Tab-separated table of C-alpha atoms in Angstrom:
chain	number	residue	atom	x	y	z
E	1	GLU	CA	152.313	89.008	111.778
E	2	LEU	CA	151.452	91.053	108.702
E	3	LYS	CA	153.132	88.481	106.465
E	4	ASN	CA	151.236	85.686	108.195
E	5	MET	CA	147.966	87.568	107.739
E	6	LYS	CA	148.734	87.938	104.011
E	7	LYS	CA	149.435	84.228	103.730
E	8	ILE	CA	146.189	83.389	105.503
E	9	HIS	CA	144.290	85.830	103.317
E	10	THR	CA	145.827	84.347	100.152
E	11	PHE	CA	145.143	80.805	101.327
E	12	PHE	CA	141.440	81.413	101.839
E	13	VAL	CA	140.608	84.128	99.279
E	14	LEU	CA	142.470	82.879	96.201
E	15	PRO	CA	140.542	79.590	95.956
E	16	CYS	CA	137.311	81.538	96.344
E	17	LEU	CA	138.262	83.808	93.457
E	18	ILE	CA	139.150	80.814	91.311
E	19	THR	CA	135.849	79.173	92.227
E	20	ASN	CA	133.934	82.325	91.321
E	21	LEU	CA	135.827	82.587	88.043
E	22	LYS	CA	134.964	79.005	87.136
E	23	SER	CA	131.354	79.407	88.168
E	24	ASN	CA	131.056	82.403	85.831
E	25	ALA	CA	133.032	80.954	82.942
E	26	PHE	CA	131.371	77.583	83.178
E	27	SER	CA	127.902	78.680	84.164
E	28	GLN	CA	126.701	76.868	81.062
E	29	THR	CA	128.327	73.529	81.949
E	30	ARG	CA	127.718	70.573	84.185
E	31	ALA	CA	129.695	70.856	87.385
E	32	ILE	CA	132.102	68.062	88.269
E	33	PRO	CA	130.163	65.742	90.572
E	34	SER	CA	131.693	65.300	93.992
E	35	HIS	CA	129.551	62.307	94.918
E	36	THR	CA	130.413	58.655	94.856
E	37	SER	CA	130.754	56.393	91.836
E	38	LYS	CA	127.362	54.754	92.451
E	39	GLN	CA	125.646	58.112	92.560
E	40	HIS	CA	127.364	59.135	89.354
E	41	GLN	CA	126.219	55.932	87.659
E	42	ALA	CA	122.671	56.528	88.815
E	43	ASN	CA	122.808	59.938	87.152
E	44	HIS	CA	123.739	58.181	83.930
E	45	ASN	CA	121.115	55.499	83.622
E	46	GLY	CA	118.677	55.936	86.473
E	47	LYS	CA	119.370	52.416	87.743
E	48	GLY	CA	122.815	52.763	89.257
E	49	GLU	CA	124.264	50.353	86.688
E	50	SER	CA	127.155	51.258	84.437
E	51	SER	CA	130.655	50.221	83.537
E	52	VAL	CA	133.707	52.287	82.717
E	53	LEU	CA	135.507	51.308	79.520
E	54	PHE	CA	138.195	53.968	79.351
E	55	GLN	CA	139.297	56.879	81.501
E	56	SER	CA	141.407	59.683	80.132
E	57	SER	CA	144.478	60.942	81.915
E	58	ARG	CA	143.737	63.847	84.235
E	59	ARG	CA	147.011	65.453	83.188
E	60	SER	CA	145.563	66.175	79.745
E	61	GLU	CA	143.348	69.116	78.840
E	62	ASP	CA	139.913	68.590	80.358
E	63	ILE	CA	136.675	70.119	79.142
E	64	TYR	CA	136.991	73.098	81.497
E	65	SER	CA	140.441	73.998	80.208
E	66	ALA	CA	139.227	73.508	76.646
E	67	ILE	CA	136.321	75.902	77.220
E	68	HIS	CA	138.615	78.512	78.762
E	69	ARG	CA	140.956	78.221	75.791
E	70	LYS	CA	138.096	78.369	73.303
E	71	GLU	CA	136.557	81.441	74.906
E	72	PHE	CA	139.907	83.191	74.641
E	73	GLU	CA	140.271	82.147	70.995
E	74	MET	CA	136.784	83.408	70.173
E	75	LYS	CA	137.629	86.849	71.536
E	76	GLY	CA	140.262	87.080	68.820
E	77	VAL	CA	137.894	85.710	66.181
E	78	ASN	CA	135.219	88.253	67.122
E	79	ALA	CA	137.811	91.012	66.855
E	80	GLN	CA	138.592	89.884	63.294
E	81	HIS	CA	134.926	89.962	62.256
E	82	VAL	CA	133.675	93.288	63.584
E	83	ALA	CA	132.433	94.960	60.401
E	84	LEU	CA	128.743	94.583	59.638
E	85	SER	CA	129.662	93.721	56.043
E	86	ASP	CA	131.903	90.866	57.172
E	87	PRO	CA	130.685	87.562	55.633
E	88	VAL	CA	130.810	85.705	58.948
E	89	ARG	CA	128.946	88.466	60.757
E	90	MET	CA	126.378	88.598	57.959
E	91	ALA	CA	125.907	84.828	58.177
E	92	ILE	CA	124.475	85.199	61.682
E	93	GLY	CA	122.820	88.535	61.041
E	94	TYR	CA	120.243	87.507	58.470
E	95	GLY	CA	117.440	85.012	58.806
E	96	LEU	CA	116.726	82.220	56.357
E	97	GLU	CA	113.997	82.947	53.829
E	98	GLY	CA	111.737	80.121	52.793
E	99	ILE	CA	111.720	76.524	53.987
E	100	GLN	CA	114.862	75.014	55.436
E	101	PRO	CA	116.084	72.207	53.149
E	102	LEU	CA	116.998	69.925	56.099
E	103	LYS	CA	119.785	68.264	54.157
E	104	LEU	CA	121.414	66.954	57.339
E	105	ALA	CA	118.200	65.467	58.714
E	106	LYS	CA	117.457	63.755	55.407
E	107	ALA	CA	120.973	62.324	55.286
E	108	LEU	CA	120.667	60.984	58.835
E	109	ARG	CA	117.383	59.288	57.943
E	110	ARG	CA	118.621	58.196	54.492
E	111	VAL	CA	115.361	59.271	52.912
E	112	TYR	CA	116.894	59.243	49.416
E	113	ASP	CA	117.694	55.528	49.759
E	114	ASP	CA	114.294	54.567	51.106
E	115	PRO	CA	111.657	53.988	48.405
E	116	ASN	CA	108.908	54.025	51.060
E	117	SER	CA	109.843	57.380	52.597
E	118	ILE	CA	107.413	60.189	51.879
E	119	ASP	CA	110.382	62.610	51.926
E	120	ASN	CA	112.093	60.803	49.061
E	121	PRO	CA	111.518	62.860	45.898
E	122	ASN	CA	112.081	59.716	43.816
E	123	ARG	CA	109.454	57.719	45.685
E	124	PRO	CA	107.076	55.895	43.343
E	125	GLU	CA	103.512	57.146	43.471
E	126	VAL	CA	101.124	55.034	45.522
E	127	THR	CA	97.862	54.235	43.809
E	128	GLU	CA	94.542	54.699	45.575
E	129	GLU	CA	93.994	50.931	45.595
E	130	GLU	CA	97.338	50.319	47.314
E	131	GLU	CA	96.590	53.044	49.852
E	132	THR	CA	93.155	51.776	50.831
E	133	GLY	CA	93.583	48.035	50.565
E	134	GLY	CA	95.732	45.218	51.837
E	135	ARG	CA	98.818	45.825	53.950
E	136	ALA	CA	98.567	49.634	54.150
E	137	GLU	CA	95.018	49.484	55.511
E	138	LYS	CA	95.947	46.881	58.125
E	139	LEU	CA	98.922	48.945	59.326
E	140	LYS	CA	96.674	51.989	59.651
E	141	GLU	CA	94.062	49.952	61.512
E	142	TYR	CA	96.576	48.813	64.131
E	143	GLY	CA	98.177	52.247	64.478
E	144	LEU	CA	101.364	51.192	62.682
E	145	LYS	CA	101.072	53.249	59.524
E	146	ASP	CA	104.468	54.885	60.096
E	147	ALA	CA	106.079	51.721	61.470
E	148	VAL	CA	108.040	50.899	58.327
E	149	MET	CA	111.423	49.263	57.961
E	150	ARG	CA	114.204	51.687	58.814
E	151	ARG	CA	117.585	52.330	57.208
E	152	GLY	CA	120.507	53.208	59.447
E	153	SER	CA	122.960	55.951	58.546
E	154	PHE	CA	126.727	55.891	58.943
E	155	ILE	CA	128.463	59.012	60.229
E	156	VAL	CA	132.240	59.335	60.225
E	157	ASP	CA	134.122	61.649	62.583
E	158	VAL	CA	137.159	62.881	60.621
E	159	LYS	CA	139.932	63.728	63.066
E	160	ARG	CA	143.626	63.192	63.642
E	161	LYS	CA	143.343	63.007	67.428
E	162	SER	CA	140.739	63.469	70.141
E	163	LEU	CA	140.190	65.280	73.393
E	164	SER	CA	138.901	62.012	74.839
E	165	ARG	CA	142.091	60.060	74.084
E	166	PRO	CA	145.060	62.333	74.808
E	167	GLY	CA	148.415	61.445	73.335
E	168	GLU	CA	146.977	59.226	70.588
E	169	THR	CA	147.189	60.007	66.875
E	170	PHE	CA	144.519	58.175	64.896
E	171	ALA	CA	145.516	59.132	61.368
E	172	ARG	CA	147.923	61.341	59.465
E	173	TYR	CA	146.627	63.163	56.415
E	174	ASP	CA	147.252	66.474	54.689
E	175	ASP	CA	143.690	67.560	54.098
E	176	ALA	CA	140.407	66.506	55.687
E	177	GLY	CA	138.699	67.197	52.372
E	178	MET	CA	140.449	64.235	50.755
E	179	VAL	CA	139.417	61.981	53.622
E	180	ALA	CA	135.819	63.225	53.521
E	181	GLU	CA	135.612	62.648	49.765
E	182	ALA	CA	136.954	59.107	50.116
E	183	MET	CA	134.560	58.277	52.948
E	184	VAL	CA	131.503	59.595	51.098
E	185	SER	CA	132.573	57.619	48.016
E	186	LEU	CA	132.482	54.507	50.210
E	187	GLY	CA	128.917	55.290	51.276
E	188	VAL	CA	129.166	57.533	54.341
E	189	ASP	CA	126.036	59.638	54.842
E	190	VAL	CA	127.349	62.408	57.107
E	191	VAL	CA	130.878	63.678	57.728
E	192	PHE	CA	131.964	65.402	60.927
E	193	VAL	CA	134.930	67.726	60.341
E	194	ASN	CA	136.793	68.826	63.452
E	195	VAL	CA	138.061	72.403	63.373
E	196	ASP	CA	139.698	72.672	66.806
E	197	TYR	CA	143.421	72.338	66.145
E	198	HIS	CA	144.542	71.898	69.742
E	199	SER	CA	142.154	69.052	70.591
E	200	TYR	CA	141.438	67.413	67.235
E	201	GLY	CA	144.124	68.626	64.830
E	202	GLY	CA	141.845	70.390	62.344
E	203	ASP	CA	140.946	73.941	61.345
E	204	ILE	CA	138.290	75.951	59.530
E	205	THR	CA	140.096	75.769	56.167
E	206	GLU	CA	139.710	71.991	56.211
E	207	LEU	CA	135.972	72.407	56.740
E	208	ARG	CA	135.756	74.482	53.566
E	209	SER	CA	137.800	71.901	51.723
E	210	ALA	CA	135.577	69.070	52.989
E	211	VAL	CA	132.407	70.883	51.914
E	212	ARG	CA	133.749	71.323	48.385
E	213	ALA	CA	135.003	67.733	48.193
E	214	VAL	CA	131.759	66.176	49.425
E	215	LYS	CA	129.642	68.212	47.012
E	216	LYS	CA	131.720	66.858	44.130
E	217	VAL	CA	130.831	63.228	44.863
E	218	SER	CA	127.365	63.431	46.441
E	219	ASN	CA	124.288	65.622	46.375
E	220	THR	CA	122.821	64.053	49.498
E	221	ALA	CA	125.729	63.613	51.952
E	222	ALA	CA	125.981	66.284	54.656
E	223	VAL	CA	128.947	67.965	56.345
E	224	VAL	CA	128.872	68.961	60.019
E	225	MET	CA	131.303	71.297	61.731
E	226	LYS	CA	132.523	69.815	65.006
E	227	ASP	CA	133.980	72.233	67.522
E	228	ILE	CA	133.757	73.180	71.175
E	229	VAL	CA	131.071	75.797	70.569
E	230	VAL	CA	131.020	78.571	73.178
E	231	ASP	CA	130.261	81.651	71.061
E	232	GLU	CA	127.643	82.518	68.450
E	233	ILE	CA	130.395	83.576	66.031
E	234	GLN	CA	131.172	79.876	65.575
E	235	LEU	CA	127.739	79.374	64.022
E	236	GLY	CA	128.653	82.124	61.570
E	237	LEU	CA	131.930	80.374	60.748
E	238	ALA	CA	130.086	77.123	60.036
E	239	LYS	CA	127.458	78.856	57.897
E	240	ASP	CA	130.048	80.873	55.969
E	241	ALA	CA	132.100	77.722	55.291
E	242	GLY	CA	129.091	76.023	53.737
E	243	ALA	CA	128.537	73.371	56.416
E	244	ASP	CA	125.101	71.793	56.583
E	245	GLY	CA	125.130	71.603	60.380
E	246	ILE	CA	127.077	72.177	63.568
E	247	LEU	CA	127.582	70.121	66.723
E	248	LEU	CA	126.441	71.643	70.020
E	249	ILE	CA	127.624	69.981	73.235
E	250	SER	CA	124.995	69.979	75.953
E	251	SER	CA	127.484	69.747	78.821
E	252	VAL	CA	129.275	72.833	77.492
E	253	LEU	CA	126.292	75.078	76.742
E	254	GLY	CA	123.932	74.015	79.531
E	255	PRO	CA	121.050	76.502	79.901
E	256	ALA	CA	122.352	78.474	76.899
E	257	LEU	CA	121.527	75.562	74.567
E	258	PRO	CA	118.048	76.857	73.570
E	259	ASN	CA	119.548	80.217	72.546
E	260	PHE	CA	122.077	78.549	70.257
E	261	LEU	CA	119.390	76.292	68.787
E	262	ASP	CA	117.158	79.291	68.094
E	263	LEU	CA	119.955	81.211	66.396
E	264	ALA	CA	120.962	78.220	64.286
E	265	THR	CA	117.364	77.693	63.167
E	266	THR	CA	116.992	81.375	62.323
E	267	ILE	CA	120.031	81.442	60.047
E	268	GLY	CA	119.202	78.080	58.444
E	269	LEU	CA	121.942	75.995	60.049
E	270	GLU	CA	120.985	72.533	61.272
E	271	THR	CA	122.287	71.244	64.587
E	272	ILE	CA	123.185	68.026	66.343
E	273	VAL	CA	123.102	68.191	70.134
E	274	GLU	CA	125.564	65.901	71.899
E	275	CYS	CA	124.264	64.506	75.194
E	276	HIS	CA	125.533	61.965	77.686
E	277	THR	CA	123.242	61.824	80.705
E	278	ARG	CA	119.500	61.359	80.940
E	279	ASN	CA	119.074	64.947	82.121
E	280	GLU	CA	121.007	66.286	79.136
E	281	VAL	CA	118.843	64.305	76.727
E	282	GLN	CA	115.707	65.599	78.426
E	283	ALA	CA	117.017	69.167	78.270
E	284	ALA	CA	117.691	68.777	74.547
E	285	LEU	CA	114.182	67.406	73.993
E	286	ASP	CA	112.691	70.274	75.998
E	287	ALA	CA	114.675	72.729	73.843
E	288	LEU	CA	113.102	71.135	70.722
E	289	ALA	CA	116.387	69.821	69.367
E	290	GLN	CA	115.701	67.865	66.195
E	291	ASN	CA	118.912	65.836	65.962
E	292	ILE	CA	120.388	64.333	69.133
E	293	LEU	CA	123.638	62.430	69.540
E	294	VAL	CA	123.888	60.221	72.638
E	295	SER	CA	127.569	59.763	73.403
E	296	ASN	CA	129.073	57.034	75.549
E	297	TYR	CA	131.812	59.479	76.542
E	298	ASP	CA	131.319	61.704	79.571
E	299	ARG	CA	133.274	64.875	78.816
E	300	VAL	CA	133.125	66.061	82.412
E	301	GLN	CA	134.283	62.839	84.047
E	302	GLN	CA	136.530	61.982	81.066
E	303	ARG	CA	135.271	58.405	81.032
E	304	TYR	CA	133.662	56.034	78.577
E	305	TYR	CA	130.464	54.246	79.583
E	306	PRO	CA	129.993	51.696	76.758
E	307	ASP	CA	126.315	50.962	77.509
E	308	GLN	CA	125.164	54.545	78.003
E	309	ALA	CA	123.604	55.071	74.567
E	310	TYR	CA	121.967	51.652	74.724
E	311	LYS	CA	120.311	52.462	78.065
E	312	LEU	CA	118.982	55.851	76.951
E	313	ALA	CA	117.488	54.618	73.668
E	314	GLY	CA	113.983	54.483	75.150
E	315	MET	CA	113.792	58.262	75.601
E	316	PHE	CA	113.049	58.910	71.929
E	317	PRO	CA	109.797	58.578	69.959
E	318	GLY	CA	109.130	55.736	67.536
E	319	SER	CA	109.772	55.255	63.835
E	320	GLY	CA	109.366	58.335	61.694
E	321	GLY	CA	109.107	60.578	64.744
E	322	PRO	CA	110.261	64.200	64.776
E	323	ILE	CA	113.464	63.420	66.691
E	324	ILE	CA	116.438	61.905	64.894
E	325	CYS	CA	118.751	60.141	67.329
E	326	ILE	CA	122.246	58.817	66.658
E	327	ALA	CA	124.743	57.099	68.935
E	328	GLY	CA	128.518	57.165	69.242
E	329	GLY	CA	131.507	57.245	71.523
E	330	GLY	CA	133.914	54.314	71.534
E	331	VAL	CA	131.932	52.390	68.911
E	332	ASP	CA	134.566	50.263	67.182
E	333	ASP	CA	132.874	46.980	66.270
E	334	THR	CA	130.155	45.986	63.819
E	335	GLU	CA	128.218	44.182	66.553
E	336	ASP	CA	128.090	47.396	68.602
E	337	MET	CA	126.734	49.240	65.589
E	338	LYS	CA	124.030	46.652	64.883
E	339	ARG	CA	123.040	46.595	68.554
E	340	LEU	CA	122.570	50.367	68.701
E	341	LEU	CA	120.595	50.449	65.461
E	342	ALA	CA	118.377	47.582	66.596
E	343	VAL	CA	117.205	49.438	69.718
E	344	GLY	CA	116.034	52.447	67.722
E	345	TYR	CA	118.917	54.742	66.795
E	346	ASP	CA	118.784	56.204	63.305
E	347	GLY	CA	122.548	56.084	62.832
E	348	VAL	CA	125.922	55.490	64.427
E	349	ILE	CA	128.980	57.704	64.442
E	350	VAL	CA	132.449	56.184	64.239
E	351	GLY	CA	135.686	58.070	64.710
E	352	LYS	CA	138.896	56.362	65.725
E	353	ALA	CA	137.838	52.935	64.431
E	354	ALA	CA	137.317	54.288	60.913
E	355	MET	CA	140.211	56.736	60.705
E	356	GLY	CA	143.233	55.109	59.121
E	357	SER	CA	141.618	51.680	59.350
E	358	ALA	CA	141.262	49.156	56.550
E	359	ARG	CA	137.968	48.064	58.139
E	360	ALA	CA	136.158	51.306	57.260
E	361	PRO	CA	134.341	49.751	54.244
E	362	GLU	CA	133.281	46.817	56.440
E	363	PHE	CA	131.830	49.179	59.041
E	364	ILE	CA	129.911	51.111	56.397
E	365	ARG	CA	128.459	47.969	54.815
E	366	ALA	CA	127.448	46.587	58.212
E	367	VAL	CA	125.206	49.621	58.698
E	368	LYS	CA	123.960	50.362	55.205
E	369	ASP	CA	123.513	46.938	53.609
E	370	ARG	CA	120.535	46.040	55.774
E	371	THR	CA	117.169	47.302	56.911
E	372	LEU	CA	115.958	47.580	60.493
E	373	LEU	CA	112.716	46.745	62.214
E	374	PRO	CA	110.528	49.665	63.297
E	375	VAL	CA	111.461	51.135	66.660
E	376	GLU	CA	108.114	49.949	68.025
E	377	PHE	CA	109.427	46.370	67.815
E	378	SER	CA	112.781	47.065	69.471
E	379	GLN	CA	111.665	45.605	72.819
E	380	TRP	CA	110.293	42.389	71.371
E	381	GLY	CA	113.568	40.473	71.705
E	382	LEU	CA	114.329	40.632	67.983
E	383	GLU	CA	117.642	42.493	68.263
E	384	ASP	CA	119.586	39.617	66.713
E	385	VAL	CA	117.371	39.237	63.658
E	386	GLU	CA	118.939	40.872	60.610
E	387	PHE	CA	117.253	41.894	57.368
E	388	ASP	CA	118.694	42.639	53.971
E	389	ILE	CA	118.150	45.849	52.054
E	390	ASP	CA	114.810	44.552	50.746
E	391	GLY	CA	113.508	43.703	54.232
E	392	ASN	CA	113.989	39.933	53.984
E	393	ALA	CA	115.502	37.959	56.861
E	394	MET	CA	119.165	37.382	56.139
E	395	ALA	CA	120.444	33.807	56.096
E	396	GLY	CA	123.777	32.988	57.664
E	397	PRO	CA	125.428	31.706	60.838
E	398	LYS	CA	123.928	34.280	63.184
E	399	LYS	CA	123.231	33.505	66.783
E	400	ASP	CA	119.683	32.342	67.632
E	401	ILE	CA	118.376	32.989	64.112
E	402	PRO	CA	116.771	29.898	62.522
E	403	SER	CA	117.323	29.262	58.857
E	404	ALA	CA	116.311	26.238	56.776
E	405	ASP	CA	119.588	26.187	54.836
E	406	ASP	CA	121.959	26.915	57.715
E	407	ASP	CA	122.882	24.142	60.156
E	408	THR	CA	124.983	26.489	62.286
E	409	ALA	CA	122.249	29.019	62.933
E	410	TYR	CA	121.948	28.095	66.598
E	411	MET	CA	125.685	27.880	67.293
């Protein structure tokens, strides 16, 4: 009877202890929904409409296991950086003096390539006559002063493998710095460097190498440290390595997100907040996140929803607004990139499709060799109209785009 009582006690109590452990360890995460598929889809887009493109194997490491592992790793990292004079500890111990340069934000908006951007230091001076007469005055009259043609940015996610696609190896290379240098030479605006070896095959030394390599070929391209951030020491690692920004995952940090954003701002480290659901985007906006990445990949459900970023595009302000929004997650075609840029995103991030692919230059040109209509016009049914770098309608066999010298324009 005593043995039976012990079995009964173990059967009921052990799961409770595990549940309590998870609730404490993952108090900053989204819980795995136990509702139906329709309810889950409604949480994504508010309309109950979504489609699943890819679902990872449940036998692989999920986000909960990854967080557990990362928390354990960070205990060791904190133990290595205890001294107050430690460079990493000092990186998060001192506030930034002066004005933050916002190198990452400027790279995402491509202000250095835009002659009309007021943030471009090489912008030609506007005369008083140009400011008060003609086109500028009309735009101001109709409340469209800031509604100028946009330029999309291209972000590459440098990684050998991914937590979202277990068992796959995208590319084999010795040093991420060489890859980052090559990508920036091709025209990439921002480089994500993954430093989690178990999930992505990278480490912190490659981040340092990438920072040095990118600075050699560009003064405007930015480097972002991508990791499963669970501890403030990781912000110190990014700052000490010379990264311009760090990726924060909303589903991982949850209510702790504002604290991490505040610390990053204090030490002069820019951030990009990865979101997937409408609630996560709203939480990031409420926390005053400046750069937001809407991902088609749900890290909790381990599924791709290819239209997720497209459906959440309307949550952001118009052209030139304070929020910079980019989209990614399973983007592997130029048409997907153009579609996301047309509905208002400032840039697209590409990982697997660009790593080890001969089409990487094509992807970069598809984003950068064109201008985009202001976000205010994104709902006018002009998504298929394409403009060249000077803002002129591009001729060519494009669907539903009339052109006097193209007989196949309507095909």
